[in-house]
């Protein structure tokens, strides 16, 4: 984050884009994309989710999300980036995951000049496959070393072919890979497609956010029981509800003078 502005560097099919979120005086954010590498015409997809469009469930949670407002989410445009994010999401506490990702990207990734400073991508699949065990340990990645190596192999094998595979089929293919499994596969495909029904209904991060946002509500902590109730309440809108709930944990709250 730089001077109240959040940034994320994304790979798309043939380009690199910094995504910059700048807080505005009305409490919202301006999202800017600027090409810093590769060719134009490959802009990342941005999904906008308005809680006012959700069915009225007459719940405290909907009221909380309405107050928080509309969410804009930028999809990952690269299978490797999505797999790395999913692996860290499913294995590492959020703050630690962000630090590990940033340090590894700075140490071994390709860097680019952006409007808000220098930023780096996570190392490529080829480089990750070449890193020694000592490097994984130094950068706090020992616990996911084998998963990252597997994901790097998968990303190289599928290359651009994954773009032609429907989301549900891609999730099935990735879930069958040893050391990945259904949780990582679902998170990666959700990041790529913007369809968060790819996550299990009882997803641990969704459970935590719902229970934190509406503490007075009697949401169960058991994954299966939560998943049943979550699916019943959200129905065909589960993806939108999930995006809004997860964004509540990542919302930028820097005030604009």
GROMACS .gro file of N, CA and C in nm, residues 78-185:
model
  324
   78UNK      N    1  -0.425  -1.553  -1.484
   78UNK     CA    2  -0.316  -1.647  -1.505
   78UNK      C    3  -0.331  -1.766  -1.411
   79UNK      N    4  -0.326  -1.887  -1.465
   79UNK     CA    5  -0.345  -2.007  -1.384
   79UNK      C    6  -0.241  -2.018  -1.274
   80UNK      N    7  -0.116  -1.988  -1.305
   80UNK     CA    8  -0.011  -1.998  -1.204
   80UNK      C    9  -0.037  -1.902  -1.088
   81UNK      N   10  -0.068  -1.777  -1.117
   81UNK     CA   11  -0.098  -1.681  -1.011
   81UNK      C   12  -0.215  -1.730  -0.925
   82UNK      N   13  -0.318  -1.782  -0.991
   82UNK     CA   14  -0.435  -1.829  -0.917
   82UNK      C   15  -0.401  -1.947  -0.827
   83UNK      N   16  -0.318  -2.038  -0.875
   83UNK     CA   17  -0.279  -2.154  -0.794
   83UNK      C   18  -0.194  -2.112  -0.675
   84UNK      N   19  -0.101  -2.020  -0.696
   84UNK     CA   20  -0.018  -1.972  -0.585
   84UNK      C   21  -0.106  -1.908  -0.478
   85UNK      N   22  -0.197  -1.821  -0.521
   85UNK     CA   23  -0.287  -1.757  -0.426
   85UNK      C   24  -0.374  -1.857  -0.352
   86UNK      N   25  -0.423  -1.957  -0.423
   86UNK     CA   26  -0.509  -2.058  -0.361
   86UNK      C   27  -0.432  -2.143  -0.261
   87UNK      N   28  -0.309  -2.179  -0.294
   87UNK     CA   29  -0.227  -2.258  -0.201
   87UNK      C   30  -0.203  -2.181  -0.072
   88UNK      N   31  -0.164  -2.056  -0.083
   88UNK     CA   32  -0.141  -1.976   0.037
   88UNK      C   33  -0.270  -1.952   0.113
   89UNK      N   34  -0.379  -1.929   0.042
   89UNK     CA   35  -0.509  -1.908   0.106
   89UNK      C   36  -0.549  -2.026   0.192
   90UNK      N   37  -0.523  -2.146   0.143
   90UNK     CA   38  -0.570  -2.268   0.209
   90UNK      C   39  -0.473  -2.322   0.313
   91UNK      N   40  -0.354  -2.264   0.324
   91UNK     CA   41  -0.254  -2.321   0.414
   91UNK      C   42  -0.193  -2.223   0.513
   92UNK      N   43  -0.211  -2.093   0.491
   92UNK     CA   44  -0.136  -1.993   0.565
   92UNK      C   45  -0.227  -1.880   0.610
   93UNK      N   46  -0.216  -1.834   0.736
   93UNK     CA   47  -0.295  -1.719   0.780
   93UNK      C   48  -0.276  -1.600   0.687
   94UNK      N   49  -0.382  -1.523   0.669
   94UNK     CA   50  -0.384  -1.419   0.565
   94UNK      C   51  -0.268  -1.320   0.575
   95UNK      N   52  -0.243  -1.265   0.692
   95UNK     CA   53  -0.136  -1.166   0.705
   95UNK      C   54  -0.001  -1.227   0.672
   96UNK      N   55   0.021  -1.349   0.721
   96UNK     CA   56   0.147  -1.417   0.692
   96UNK      C   57   0.158  -1.449   0.543
   97UNK      N   58   0.049  -1.490   0.483
   97UNK     CA   59   0.051  -1.523   0.340
   97UNK      C   60   0.088  -1.402   0.257
   98UNK      N   61   0.032  -1.286   0.291
   98UNK     CA   62   0.064  -1.165   0.215
   98UNK      C   63   0.212  -1.130   0.227
   99UNK      N   64   0.267  -1.143   0.348
   99UNK     CA   65   0.408  -1.111   0.370
   99UNK      C   66   0.499  -1.207   0.294
  100UNK      N   67   0.466  -1.336   0.300
  100UNK     CA   68   0.547  -1.437   0.231
  100UNK      C   69   0.543  -1.415   0.081
  101UNK      N   70   0.424  -1.390   0.029
  101UNK     CA   71   0.409  -1.365  -0.115
  101UNK      C   72   0.492  -1.245  -0.157
  102UNK      N   73   0.478  -1.136  -0.082
  102UNK     CA   74   0.549  -1.012  -0.116
  102UNK      C   75   0.700  -1.031  -0.111
  103UNK      N   76   0.749  -1.095  -0.005
  103UNK     CA   77   0.894  -1.113   0.010
  103UNK      C   78   0.951  -1.202  -0.101
  104UNK      N   79   0.878  -1.309  -0.134
  104UNK     CA   80   0.925  -1.399  -0.239
  104UNK      C   81   0.923  -1.331  -0.375
  105UNK      N   82   0.817  -1.254  -0.401
  105UNK     CA   83   0.809  -1.181  -0.527
  105UNK      C   84   0.923  -1.081  -0.540
  106UNK      N   85   0.951  -1.010  -0.431
  106UNK     CA   86   1.059  -0.911  -0.433
  106UNK      C   87   1.194  -0.978  -0.452
  107UNK      N   88   1.212  -1.094  -0.389
  107UNK     CA   89   1.341  -1.161  -0.394
  107UNK      C   90   1.370  -1.232  -0.524
  108UNK      N   91   1.266  -1.288  -0.589
  108UNK     CA   92   1.291  -1.373  -0.706
  108UNK      C   93   1.204  -1.342  -0.827
  109UNK      N   94   1.102  -1.258  -0.810
  109UNK     CA   95   1.012  -1.231  -0.921
  109UNK      C   96   1.060  -1.119  -1.012
  110UNK      N   97   0.991  -1.102  -1.123
  110UNK     CA   98   1.019  -0.993  -1.216
  110UNK      C   99   0.953  -0.866  -1.165
  111UNK      N  100   1.028  -0.756  -1.165
  111UNK     CA  101   0.977  -0.629  -1.112
  111UNK      C  102   0.941  -0.532  -1.225
  112UNK      N  103   0.844  -0.445  -1.195
  112UNK     CA  104   0.797  -0.346  -1.292
  112UNK      C  105   0.778  -0.212  -1.221
  113UNK      N  106   0.799  -0.105  -1.295
  113UNK     CA  107   0.767   0.028  -1.245
  113UNK      C  108   0.618   0.054  -1.266
  114UNK      N  109   0.550   0.097  -1.160
  114UNK     CA  110   0.408   0.127  -1.167
  114UNK      C  111   0.386   0.272  -1.122
  115UNK      N  112   0.266   0.326  -1.142
  115UNK     CA  113   0.239   0.463  -1.099
  115UNK      C  114   0.255   0.485  -0.948
  116UNK      N  115   0.255   0.377  -0.870
  116UNK     CA  116   0.270   0.391  -0.725
  116UNK      C  117   0.397   0.323  -0.675
  117UNK      N  118   0.494   0.306  -0.762
  117UNK     CA  119   0.621   0.250  -0.719
  117UNK      C  120   0.651   0.115  -0.782
  118UNK      N  121   0.764   0.060  -0.744
  118UNK     CA  122   0.810  -0.067  -0.797
  118UNK      C  123   0.727  -0.181  -0.738
  119UNK      N  124   0.690  -0.277  -0.821
  119UNK     CA  125   0.613  -0.393  -0.776
  119UNK      C  126   0.664  -0.517  -0.848
  120UNK      N  127   0.645  -0.633  -0.786
  120UNK     CA  128   0.701  -0.757  -0.840
  120UNK      C  129   0.597  -0.867  -0.847
  121UNK      N  130   0.609  -0.950  -0.950
  121UNK     CA  131   0.528  -1.070  -0.963
  121UNK      C  132   0.591  -1.185  -0.885
  122UNK      N  133   0.511  -1.282  -0.846
  122UNK     CA  134   0.565  -1.403  -0.786
  122UNK      C  135   0.652  -1.474  -0.890
  123UNK      N  136   0.759  -1.541  -0.847
  123UNK     CA  137   0.847  -1.609  -0.943
  123UNK      C  138   0.770  -1.702  -1.037
  124UNK      N  139   0.819  -1.718  -1.157
  124UNK     CA  140   0.755  -1.800  -1.259
  124UNK      C  141   0.758  -1.948  -1.221
  125UNK      N  142   0.673  -2.030  -1.283
  125UNK     CA  143   0.677  -2.175  -1.257
  125UNK      C  144   0.815  -2.234  -1.283
  126UNK      N  145   0.879  -2.191  -1.391
  126UNK     CA  146   1.011  -2.244  -1.425
  126UNK      C  147   1.112  -2.216  -1.314
  127UNK      N  148   1.109  -2.095  -1.260
  127UNK     CA  149   1.204  -2.060  -1.154
  127UNK      C  150   1.173  -2.134  -1.025
  128UNK      N  151   1.046  -2.145  -0.990
  128UNK     CA  152   1.008  -2.216  -0.867
  128UNK      C  153   1.056  -2.360  -0.871
  129UNK      N  154   1.049  -2.424  -0.986
  129UNK     CA  155   1.095  -2.562  -0.999
  129UNK      C  156   1.246  -2.573  -0.983
  130UNK      N  157   1.317  -2.464  -0.998
  130UNK     CA  158   1.463  -2.466  -0.987
  130UNK      C  159   1.513  -2.426  -0.847
  131UNK      N  160   1.426  -2.370  -0.764
  131UNK     CA  161   1.468  -2.322  -0.633
  131UNK      C  162   1.505  -2.439  -0.541
  132UNK      N  163   1.608  -2.419  -0.461
  132UNK     CA  164   1.651  -2.523  -0.367
  132UNK      C  165   1.561  -2.522  -0.243
  133UNK      N  166   1.568  -2.629  -0.167
  133UNK     CA  167   1.489  -2.640  -0.044
  133UNK      C  168   1.525  -2.529   0.054
  134UNK      N  169   1.652  -2.488   0.055
  134UNK     CA  170   1.696  -2.382   0.145
  134UNK      C  171   1.624  -2.250   0.117
  135UNK      N  172   1.602  -2.221  -0.010
  135UNK     CA  173   1.534  -2.097  -0.047
  135UNK      C  174   1.390  -2.099   0.004
  136UNK      N  175   1.322  -2.210  -0.013
  136UNK     CA  176   1.185  -2.221   0.038
  136UNK      C  177   1.183  -2.197   0.189
  137UNK      N  178   1.282  -2.250   0.259
  137UNK     CA  179   1.287  -2.234   0.404
  137UNK      C  180   1.312  -2.089   0.443
  138UNK      N  181   1.407  -2.024   0.378
  138UNK     CA  182   1.440  -1.886   0.410
  138UNK      C  183   1.320  -1.794   0.388
  139UNK      N  184   1.241  -1.820   0.286
  139UNK     CA  185   1.128  -1.734   0.254
  139UNK      C  186   0.996  -1.780   0.317
  140UNK      N  187   1.004  -1.875   0.408
  140UNK     CA  188   0.884  -1.917   0.480
  140UNK      C  189   0.788  -2.000   0.400
  141UNK      N  190   0.841  -2.073   0.300
  141UNK     CA  191   0.755  -2.151   0.212
  141UNK      C  192   0.777  -2.301   0.224
  142UNK      N  193   0.849  -2.343   0.326
  142UNK     CA  194   0.879  -2.486   0.339
  142UNK      C  195   0.752  -2.570   0.348
  143UNK      N  196   0.651  -2.516   0.417
  143UNK     CA  197   0.529  -2.593   0.440
  143UNK      C  198   0.446  -2.611   0.312
  144UNK      N  199   0.476  -2.531   0.209
  144UNK     CA  200   0.401  -2.543   0.083
  144UNK      C  201   0.495  -2.572  -0.035
  145UNK      N  202   0.617  -2.610  -0.005
  145UNK     CA  203   0.715  -2.633  -0.112
  145UNK      C  204   0.665  -2.735  -0.213
  146UNK      N  205   0.621  -2.850  -0.166
  146UNK     CA  206   0.577  -2.955  -0.258
  146UNK      C  207   0.452  -2.913  -0.336
  147UNK      N  208   0.362  -2.843  -0.269
  147UNK     CA  209   0.242  -2.795  -0.339
  147UNK      C  210   0.278  -2.693  -0.448
  148UNK      N  211   0.369  -2.603  -0.417
  148UNK     CA  212   0.408  -2.504  -0.517
  148UNK      C  213   0.479  -2.570  -0.635
  149UNK      N  214   0.562  -2.667  -0.607
  149UNK     CA  215   0.630  -2.737  -0.717
  149UNK      C  216   0.530  -2.812  -0.804
  150UNK      N  217   0.432  -2.874  -0.739
  150UNK     CA  218   0.327  -2.943  -0.816
  150UNK      C  219   0.248  -2.844  -0.900
  151UNK      N  220   0.211  -2.731  -0.839
  151UNK     CA  221   0.135  -2.629  -0.912
  151UNK      C  222   0.216  -2.573  -1.028
  152UNK      N  223   0.346  -2.557  -1.009
  152UNK     CA  224   0.431  -2.507  -1.117
  152UNK      C  225   0.433  -2.605  -1.234
  153UNK      N  226   0.441  -2.733  -1.202
  153UNK     CA  227   0.438  -2.835  -1.306
  153UNK      C  228   0.305  -2.832  -1.381
  154UNK      N  229   0.195  -2.822  -1.306
  154UNK     CA  230   0.062  -2.818  -1.367
  154UNK      C  231   0.048  -2.695  -1.458
  155UNK      N  232   0.093  -2.580  -1.409
  155UNK     CA  233   0.082  -2.457  -1.488
  155UNK      C  234   0.161  -2.467  -1.618
  156UNK      N  235   0.276  -2.530  -1.613
  156UNK     CA  236   0.356  -2.546  -1.735
  156UNK      C  237   0.291  -2.645  -1.831
  157UNK      N  238   0.234  -2.752  -1.775
  157UNK     CA  239   0.172  -2.854  -1.860
  157UNK      C  240   0.048  -2.801  -1.931
  158UNK      N  241  -0.033  -2.726  -1.858
  158UNK     CA  242  -0.158  -2.676  -1.916
  158UNK      C  243  -0.136  -2.551  -2.001
  159UNK      N  244  -0.038  -2.469  -1.965
  159UNK     CA  245  -0.007  -2.345  -2.036
  159UNK      C  246  -0.135  -2.271  -2.073
  160UNK      N  247  -0.155  -2.243  -2.200
  160UNK     CA  248  -0.274  -2.166  -2.240
  160UNK      C  249  -0.397  -2.254  -2.259
  161UNK      N  250  -0.381  -2.385  -2.250
  161UNK     CA  251  -0.495  -2.474  -2.277
  161UNK      C  252  -0.605  -2.460  -2.174
  162UNK      N  253  -0.568  -2.421  -2.051
  162UNK     CA  254  -0.669  -2.414  -1.947
  162UNK      C  255  -0.779  -2.313  -1.981
  163UNK      N  256  -0.749  -2.215  -2.064
  163UNK     CA  257  -0.847  -2.112  -2.098
  163UNK      C  258  -0.964  -2.167  -2.179
  164UNK      N  259  -0.946  -2.280  -2.242
  164UNK     CA  260  -1.051  -2.338  -2.324
  164UNK      C  261  -1.137  -2.438  -2.246
  165UNK      N  262  -1.104  -2.460  -2.120
  165UNK     CA  263  -1.174  -2.559  -2.039
  165UNK      C  264  -1.279  -2.490  -1.953
  166UNK      N  265  -1.405  -2.535  -1.954
  166UNK     CA  266  -1.508  -2.477  -1.867
  166UNK      C  267  -1.465  -2.483  -1.720
  167UNK      N  268  -1.510  -2.387  -1.642
  167UNK     CA  269  -1.465  -2.374  -1.504
  167UNK      C  270  -1.486  -2.500  -1.421
  168UNK      N  271  -1.604  -2.562  -1.434
  168UNK     CA  272  -1.632  -2.680  -1.353
  168UNK      C  273  -1.539  -2.795  -1.391
  169UNK      N  274  -1.508  -2.807  -1.519
  169UNK     CA  275  -1.418  -2.913  -1.562
  169UNK      C  276  -1.274  -2.885  -1.518
  170UNK      N  277  -1.233  -2.758  -1.523
  170UNK     CA  278  -1.099  -2.723  -1.477
  170UNK      C  279  -1.083  -2.753  -1.328
  171UNK      N  280  -1.186  -2.722  -1.250
  171UNK     CA  281  -1.182  -2.753  -1.107
  171UNK      C  282  -1.168  -2.902  -1.083
  172UNK      N  283  -1.238  -2.982  -1.163
  172UNK     CA  284  -1.229  -3.128  -1.149
  172UNK      C  285  -1.090  -3.178  -1.183
  173UNK      N  286  -1.032  -3.124  -1.289
  173UNK     CA  287  -0.897  -3.164  -1.331
  173UNK      C  288  -0.795  -3.129  -1.222
  174UNK      N  289  -0.801  -3.008  -1.170
  174UNK     CA  290  -0.705  -2.965  -1.069
  174UNK      C  291  -0.724  -3.039  -0.938
  175UNK      N  292  -0.849  -3.068  -0.902
  175UNK     CA  293  -0.876  -3.137  -0.776
  175UNK      C  294  -0.817  -3.277  -0.773
  176UNK      N  295  -0.801  -3.337  -0.890
  176UNK     CA  296  -0.748  -3.473  -0.898
  176UNK      C  297  -0.596  -3.478  -0.887
  177UNK      N  298  -0.531  -3.362  -0.887
  177UNK     CA  299  -0.384  -3.359  -0.881
  177UNK      C  300  -0.338  -3.375  -0.737
  178UNK      N  301  -0.251  -3.474  -0.709
  178UNK     CA  302  -0.198  -3.490  -0.574
  178UNK      C  303  -0.132  -3.361  -0.525
  179UNK      N  304  -0.151  -3.330  -0.398
  179UNK     CA  305  -0.098  -3.211  -0.330
  179UNK      C  306  -0.177  -3.083  -0.361
  180UNK      N  307  -0.274  -3.092  -0.452
  180UNK     CA  308  -0.363  -2.979  -0.473
  180UNK      C  309  -0.496  -3.008  -0.407
  181UNK      N  310  -0.577  -3.092  -0.467
  181UNK     CA  311  -0.704  -3.129  -0.405
  181UNK      C  312  -0.815  -3.029  -0.430
  182UNK      N  313  -0.933  -3.060  -0.378
  182UNK     CA  314  -1.053  -2.984  -0.412
  182UNK      C  315  -1.054  -2.842  -0.354
  183UNK      N  316  -0.998  -2.823  -0.234
  183UNK     CA  317  -1.001  -2.690  -0.173
  183UNK      C  318  -0.917  -2.590  -0.253
  184UNK      N  319  -0.795  -2.629  -0.285
  184UNK     CA  320  -0.707  -2.542  -0.363
  184UNK      C  321  -0.761  -2.523  -0.504
  185UNK      N  322  -0.810  -2.632  -0.564
  185UNK     CA  323  -0.866  -2.623  -0.699
  185UNK      C  324  -0.984  -2.527  -0.703
   0.00000   0.00000   0.00000
